């Protein structure tokens, strides 16, 4: 029985994320696990793709982007049939796979549930984020297809 399940959500992939959430609704019924939904947004350097020093000061601050990502994440899971007291939402800033693995370690998750890849990127068996997580996670990983 799982106690803490980490569900990384890409807020730019609505359809894919909804599929993932549908699976989680079922798993969430067994033993009342905590379900941690985490979305990761790029830091300013990754976001703008230019030399950091050249970025105007106000855009370096990721708090506004974090706030908006949090709202988008909450909106994505608002219809999920999972009791509120089981849900935790969080936003990470940086590289998706690193943030996901670090968050999983911090909460001592016993499962990470991810989708395999974006539907339009069919040439890959596993997306790059998904494959890094499968390879490096110290806990079980459920890949949903
Ligand atoms: P692709 O390479 O096709 O984009 P990914 O491996 O990046 O596929 O995505 C697979 C899964 O990884 C997603 O369904 C999601 O669970 C997770 N993921 C990818 N990017 C992010 C992100 N920025 N924040 C949270 N989770 C993410």
PDB file of C-alpha atoms and ligand atoms in Angstrom:
ATOM      1  CA  UNK A   1       0.000   0.000   0.000  1.00  0.00           C
ATOM      2  CA  UNK A   2       1.425   3.378  -0.999  1.00  0.00           C
ATOM      3  CA  UNK A   3       1.691   6.218   1.520  1.00  0.00           C
ATOM      4  CA  UNK A   4       3.074   9.068  -0.591  1.00  0.00           C
ATOM      5  CA  UNK A   5       2.719   9.229  -4.331  1.00  0.00           C
ATOM      6  CA  UNK A   6       4.453  11.904  -6.390  1.00  0.00           C
ATOM      7  CA  UNK A   7       2.648  12.835  -9.600  1.00  0.00           C
ATOM      8  CA  UNK A   8       4.680  15.226 -11.756  1.00  0.00           C
ATOM      9  CA  UNK A   9       2.365  17.239 -13.990  1.00  0.00           C
ATOM     10  CA  UNK A  10       3.377  19.130 -17.100  1.00  0.00           C
ATOM     11  CA  UNK A  11       0.905  22.048 -17.084  1.00  0.00           C
ATOM     12  CA  UNK A  12       1.451  22.558 -20.816  1.00  0.00           C
ATOM     13  CA  UNK A  13       0.104  19.082 -21.602  1.00  0.00           C
ATOM     14  CA  UNK A  14      -3.525  19.157 -20.607  1.00  0.00           C
ATOM     15  CA  UNK A  15      -4.776  15.999 -22.310  1.00  0.00           C
ATOM     16  CA  UNK A  16      -1.850  13.875 -21.195  1.00  0.00           C
ATOM     17  CA  UNK A  17      -2.093  15.146 -17.633  1.00  0.00           C
ATOM     18  CA  UNK A  18      -5.813  14.378 -17.479  1.00  0.00           C
ATOM     19  CA  UNK A  19      -5.065  10.763 -18.442  1.00  0.00           C
ATOM     20  CA  UNK A  20      -2.491  10.554 -15.695  1.00  0.00           C
ATOM     21  CA  UNK A  21      -4.941  12.034 -13.177  1.00  0.00           C
ATOM     22  CA  UNK A  22      -7.604   9.465 -14.147  1.00  0.00           C
ATOM     23  CA  UNK A  23      -5.194   6.663 -13.234  1.00  0.00           C
ATOM     24  CA  UNK A  24      -4.262   8.359  -9.975  1.00  0.00           C
ATOM     25  CA  UNK A  25      -7.917   8.620  -8.966  1.00  0.00           C
ATOM     26  CA  UNK A  26      -8.027   4.818  -8.859  1.00  0.00           C
ATOM     27  CA  UNK A  27      -4.738   4.388  -6.994  1.00  0.00           C
ATOM     28  CA  UNK A  28      -5.731   7.102  -4.491  1.00  0.00           C
ATOM     29  CA  UNK A  29      -8.631   4.978  -3.274  1.00  0.00           C
ATOM     30  CA  UNK A  30      -6.369   2.293  -1.830  1.00  0.00           C
ATOM     31  CA  UNK A  31      -5.132   3.130   1.676  1.00  0.00           C
ATOM     32  CA  UNK A  32      -5.624   6.917   1.449  1.00  0.00           C
ATOM     33  CA  UNK A  33      -2.125   7.831   0.226  1.00  0.00           C
ATOM     34  CA  UNK A  34      -0.972  11.464   0.084  1.00  0.00           C
ATOM     35  CA  UNK A  35      -0.940  12.564  -3.554  1.00  0.00           C
ATOM     36  CA  UNK A  36       1.678  15.208  -4.313  1.00  0.00           C
ATOM     37  CA  UNK A  37       1.139  16.999  -7.597  1.00  0.00           C
ATOM     38  CA  UNK A  38       4.302  18.793  -8.674  1.00  0.00           C
ATOM     39  CA  UNK A  39       4.863  20.948 -11.711  1.00  0.00           C
ATOM     40  CA  UNK A  40       8.290  22.273 -12.619  1.00  0.00           C
ATOM     41  CA  UNK A  41       8.853  25.562 -14.411  1.00  0.00           C
ATOM     42  CA  UNK A  42      12.207  26.620 -15.836  1.00  0.00           C
ATOM     43  CA  UNK A  43      14.318  29.129 -13.930  1.00  0.00           C
ATOM     44  CA  UNK A  44      14.898  32.490 -15.610  1.00  0.00           C
ATOM     45  CA  UNK A  45      18.112  31.332 -17.276  1.00  0.00           C
ATOM     46  CA  UNK A  46      16.448  28.336 -18.902  1.00  0.00           C
ATOM     47  CA  UNK A  47      13.279  30.299 -19.532  1.00  0.00           C
ATOM     48  CA  UNK A  48      14.854  33.100 -21.522  1.00  0.00           C
ATOM     49  CA  UNK A  49      17.701  31.123 -22.999  1.00  0.00           C
ATOM     50  CA  UNK A  50      20.054  34.092 -22.932  1.00  0.00           C
ATOM     51  CA  UNK A  51      22.834  35.304 -20.726  1.00  0.00           C
ATOM     52  CA  UNK A  52      21.424  35.734 -17.225  1.00  0.00           C
ATOM     53  CA  UNK A  53      23.025  39.135 -16.655  1.00  0.00           C
ATOM     54  CA  UNK A  54      21.169  40.523 -19.667  1.00  0.00           C
ATOM     55  CA  UNK A  55      17.761  39.750 -18.170  1.00  0.00           C
ATOM     56  CA  UNK A  56      15.951  42.711 -16.551  1.00  0.00           C
ATOM     57  CA  UNK A  57      15.908  42.305 -12.775  1.00  0.00           C
ATOM     58  CA  UNK A  58      12.145  41.914 -12.393  1.00  0.00           C
ATOM     59  CA  UNK A  59      12.053  38.910 -14.729  1.00  0.00           C
ATOM     60  CA  UNK A  60      14.722  37.072 -12.760  1.00  0.00           C
ATOM     61  CA  UNK A  61      12.286  36.793  -9.909  1.00  0.00           C
ATOM     62  CA  UNK A  62      10.457  33.524 -10.414  1.00  0.00           C
ATOM     63  CA  UNK A  63       7.823  34.146  -7.736  1.00  0.00           C
ATOM     64  CA  UNK A  64       5.220  35.535 -10.143  1.00  0.00           C
ATOM     65  CA  UNK A  65       5.738  32.648 -12.587  1.00  0.00           C
ATOM     66  CA  UNK A  66       5.558  30.227  -9.653  1.00  0.00           C
ATOM     67  CA  UNK A  67       2.276  31.752  -8.544  1.00  0.00           C
ATOM     68  CA  UNK A  68       0.780  31.441 -12.027  1.00  0.00           C
ATOM     69  CA  UNK A  69       2.013  27.845 -12.384  1.00  0.00           C
ATOM     70  CA  UNK A  70       0.430  26.989  -9.032  1.00  0.00           C
ATOM     71  CA  UNK A  71      -2.917  28.369 -10.229  1.00  0.00           C
ATOM     72  CA  UNK A  72      -2.624  26.421 -13.503  1.00  0.00           C
ATOM     73  CA  UNK A  73      -1.800  23.225 -11.597  1.00  0.00           C
ATOM     74  CA  UNK A  74      -4.737  23.654  -9.218  1.00  0.00           C
ATOM     75  CA  UNK A  75      -7.005  24.309 -12.178  1.00  0.00           C
ATOM     76  CA  UNK A  76      -5.820  21.100 -13.840  1.00  0.00           C
ATOM     77  CA  UNK A  77      -6.630  18.919 -10.860  1.00  0.00           C
ATOM     78  CA  UNK A  78      -9.802  20.687  -9.728  1.00  0.00           C
ATOM     79  CA  UNK A  79     -12.075  18.020 -11.240  1.00  0.00           C
ATOM     80  CA  UNK A  80     -10.027  15.070  -9.976  1.00  0.00           C
ATOM     81  CA  UNK A  81     -12.060  12.672  -7.873  1.00  0.00           C
ATOM     82  CA  UNK A  82      -9.560  12.609  -5.033  1.00  0.00           C
ATOM     83  CA  UNK A  83     -10.466  13.852  -1.523  1.00  0.00           C
ATOM     84  CA  UNK A  84      -8.925  17.289  -0.830  1.00  0.00           C
ATOM     85  CA  UNK A  85      -7.222  16.109   2.354  1.00  0.00           C
ATOM     86  CA  UNK A  86      -5.121  13.667   0.300  1.00  0.00           C
ATOM     87  CA  UNK A  87      -3.872  16.342  -2.130  1.00  0.00           C
ATOM     88  CA  UNK A  88      -0.719  18.459  -1.903  1.00  0.00           C
ATOM     89  CA  UNK A  89       0.240  20.853  -4.730  1.00  0.00           C
ATOM     90  CA  UNK A  90       3.693  22.271  -5.324  1.00  0.00           C
ATOM     91  CA  UNK A  91       5.726  24.122  -7.936  1.00  0.00           C
ATOM     92  CA  UNK A  92       9.434  23.529  -8.497  1.00  0.00           C
ATOM     93  CA  UNK A  93      11.784  25.884 -10.337  1.00  0.00           C
ATOM     94  CA  UNK A  94      14.621  24.520 -12.458  1.00  0.00           C
ATOM     95  CA  UNK A  95      15.231  21.391 -14.467  1.00  0.00           C
ATOM     96  CA  UNK A  96      12.171  19.100 -14.459  1.00  0.00           C
ATOM     97  CA  UNK A  97      13.882  15.751 -13.856  1.00  0.00           C
ATOM     98  CA  UNK A  98      16.215  17.101 -11.150  1.00  0.00           C
ATOM     99  CA  UNK A  99      13.394  18.849  -9.311  1.00  0.00           C
ATOM    100  CA  UNK A 100      11.133  15.790  -9.535  1.00  0.00           C
ATOM    101  CA  UNK A 101      13.822  13.431  -8.213  1.00  0.00           C
ATOM    102  CA  UNK A 102      14.797  15.858  -5.440  1.00  0.00           C
ATOM    103  CA  UNK A 103      11.189  16.379  -4.375  1.00  0.00           C
ATOM    104  CA  UNK A 104      10.591  12.612  -4.332  1.00  0.00           C
ATOM    105  CA  UNK A 105      13.630  12.199  -2.038  1.00  0.00           C
ATOM    106  CA  UNK A 106      12.545  15.022   0.253  1.00  0.00           C
ATOM    107  CA  UNK A 107       9.050  13.703   0.881  1.00  0.00           C
ATOM    108  CA  UNK A 108      10.306  10.107   0.838  1.00  0.00           C
ATOM    109  CA  UNK A 109       7.747   9.146  -1.825  1.00  0.00           C
ATOM    110  CA  UNK A 110       7.139   5.444  -2.281  1.00  0.00           C
ATOM    111  CA  UNK A 111       5.886   5.852  -5.847  1.00  0.00           C
ATOM    112  CA  UNK A 112       6.339   8.295  -8.716  1.00  0.00           C
ATOM    113  CA  UNK A 113       3.626   8.128 -11.389  1.00  0.00           C
ATOM    114  CA  UNK A 114       4.356   9.682 -14.783  1.00  0.00           C
ATOM    115  CA  UNK A 115       3.120   9.601 -18.354  1.00  0.00           C
ATOM    116  CA  UNK A 116       5.559   8.088 -20.864  1.00  0.00           C
ATOM    117  CA  UNK A 117       5.759  10.994 -23.312  1.00  0.00           C
ATOM    118  CA  UNK A 118       3.768  13.668 -25.109  1.00  0.00           C
ATOM    119  CA  UNK A 119       1.243  12.076 -27.499  1.00  0.00           C
ATOM    120  CA  UNK A 120       2.663  13.897 -30.523  1.00  0.00           C
ATOM    121  CA  UNK A 121       6.222  12.699 -29.880  1.00  0.00           C
ATOM    122  CA  UNK A 122       5.552   9.104 -30.883  1.00  0.00           C
ATOM    123  CA  UNK A 123       9.050   8.134 -32.006  1.00  0.00           C
ATOM    124  CA  UNK A 124      10.261   7.724 -28.448  1.00  0.00           C
ATOM    125  CA  UNK A 125       9.447   4.818 -26.201  1.00  0.00           C
ATOM    126  CA  UNK A 126       9.943   7.101 -23.211  1.00  0.00           C
ATOM    127  CA  UNK A 127      10.274  10.867 -23.119  1.00  0.00           C
ATOM    128  CA  UNK A 128      13.496  12.355 -21.795  1.00  0.00           C
ATOM    129  CA  UNK A 129      12.062  13.377 -18.434  1.00  0.00           C
ATOM    130  CA  UNK A 130      10.294  10.051 -18.006  1.00  0.00           C
ATOM    131  CA  UNK A 131      13.377   7.994 -18.870  1.00  0.00           C
ATOM    132  CA  UNK A 132      15.635   9.939 -16.487  1.00  0.00           C
ATOM    133  CA  UNK A 133      13.155   9.391 -13.693  1.00  0.00           C
ATOM    134  CA  UNK A 134      12.868   5.670 -14.387  1.00  0.00           C
ATOM    135  CA  UNK A 135      16.664   5.386 -14.443  1.00  0.00           C
ATOM    136  CA  UNK A 136      17.536   7.495 -11.412  1.00  0.00           C
ATOM    137  CA  UNK A 137      14.644   7.228  -8.965  1.00  0.00           C
ATOM    138  CA  UNK A 138      15.274   5.233  -5.800  1.00  0.00           C
ATOM    139  CA  UNK A 139      11.604   4.336  -5.457  1.00  0.00           C
ATOM    140  CA  UNK A 140       9.134   2.562  -7.727  1.00  0.00           C
ATOM    141  CA  UNK A 141       8.035   4.375 -10.856  1.00  0.00           C
ATOM    142  CA  UNK A 142       4.715   3.802 -12.581  1.00  0.00           C
ATOM    143  CA  UNK A 143       4.750   4.745 -16.265  1.00  0.00           C
ATOM    144  CA  UNK A 144       1.277   5.293 -17.639  1.00  0.00           C
ATOM    145  CA  UNK A 145       0.627   4.640 -21.323  1.00  0.00           C
TER     146      UNK A 145
HETATM  147  P1  LIG B   1       8.445  14.259 -23.676  1.00  0.00           P
HETATM  148  O1  LIG B   1       9.939  14.055 -23.758  1.00  0.00           O
HETATM  149  O2  LIG B   1       7.646  13.588 -24.747  1.00  0.00           O
HETATM  150  O3  LIG B   1       8.061  15.699 -23.425  1.00  0.00           O
HETATM  151  P2  LIG B   1       8.580  13.785 -20.926  1.00  0.00           P
HETATM  152  O4  LIG B   1       9.453  12.636 -20.574  1.00  0.00           O
HETATM  153  O5  LIG B   1       9.157  15.164 -20.835  1.00  0.00           O
HETATM  154  O6  LIG B   1       7.993  13.524 -22.352  1.00  0.00           O
HETATM  155  O7  LIG B   1       7.254  13.796 -20.049  1.00  0.00           O
HETATM  156  C1  LIG B   1       6.724  12.656 -19.467  1.00  0.00           C
HETATM  157  C2  LIG B   1       6.192  12.974 -18.100  1.00  0.00           C
HETATM  158  O8  LIG B   1       7.181  13.620 -17.322  1.00  0.00           O
HETATM  159  C3  LIG B   1       5.001  13.928 -18.047  1.00  0.00           C
HETATM  160  O9  LIG B   1       3.777  13.299 -18.287  1.00  0.00           O
HETATM  161  C4  LIG B   1       5.074  14.396 -16.609  1.00  0.00           C
HETATM  162  O10 LIG B   1       4.591  13.408 -15.725  1.00  0.00           O
HETATM  163  C5  LIG B   1       6.565  14.539 -16.436  1.00  0.00           C
HETATM  164  N1  LIG B   1       7.006  15.921 -16.750  1.00  0.00           N
HETATM  165  C6  LIG B   1       7.589  16.367 -17.877  1.00  0.00           C
HETATM  166  N2  LIG B   1       7.858  17.678 -17.799  1.00  0.00           N
HETATM  167  C7  LIG B   1       7.425  18.094 -16.579  1.00  0.00           C
HETATM  168  C8  LIG B   1       7.398  19.359 -15.869  1.00  0.00           C
HETATM  169  N3  LIG B   1       7.892  20.477 -16.405  1.00  0.00           N
HETATM  170  N4  LIG B   1       6.881  19.379 -14.631  1.00  0.00           N
HETATM  171  C9  LIG B   1       6.389  18.264 -14.059  1.00  0.00           C
HETATM  172  N5  LIG B   1       6.381  17.056 -14.666  1.00  0.00           N
HETATM  173  C10 LIG B   1       6.879  16.971 -15.912  1.00  0.00           C
END
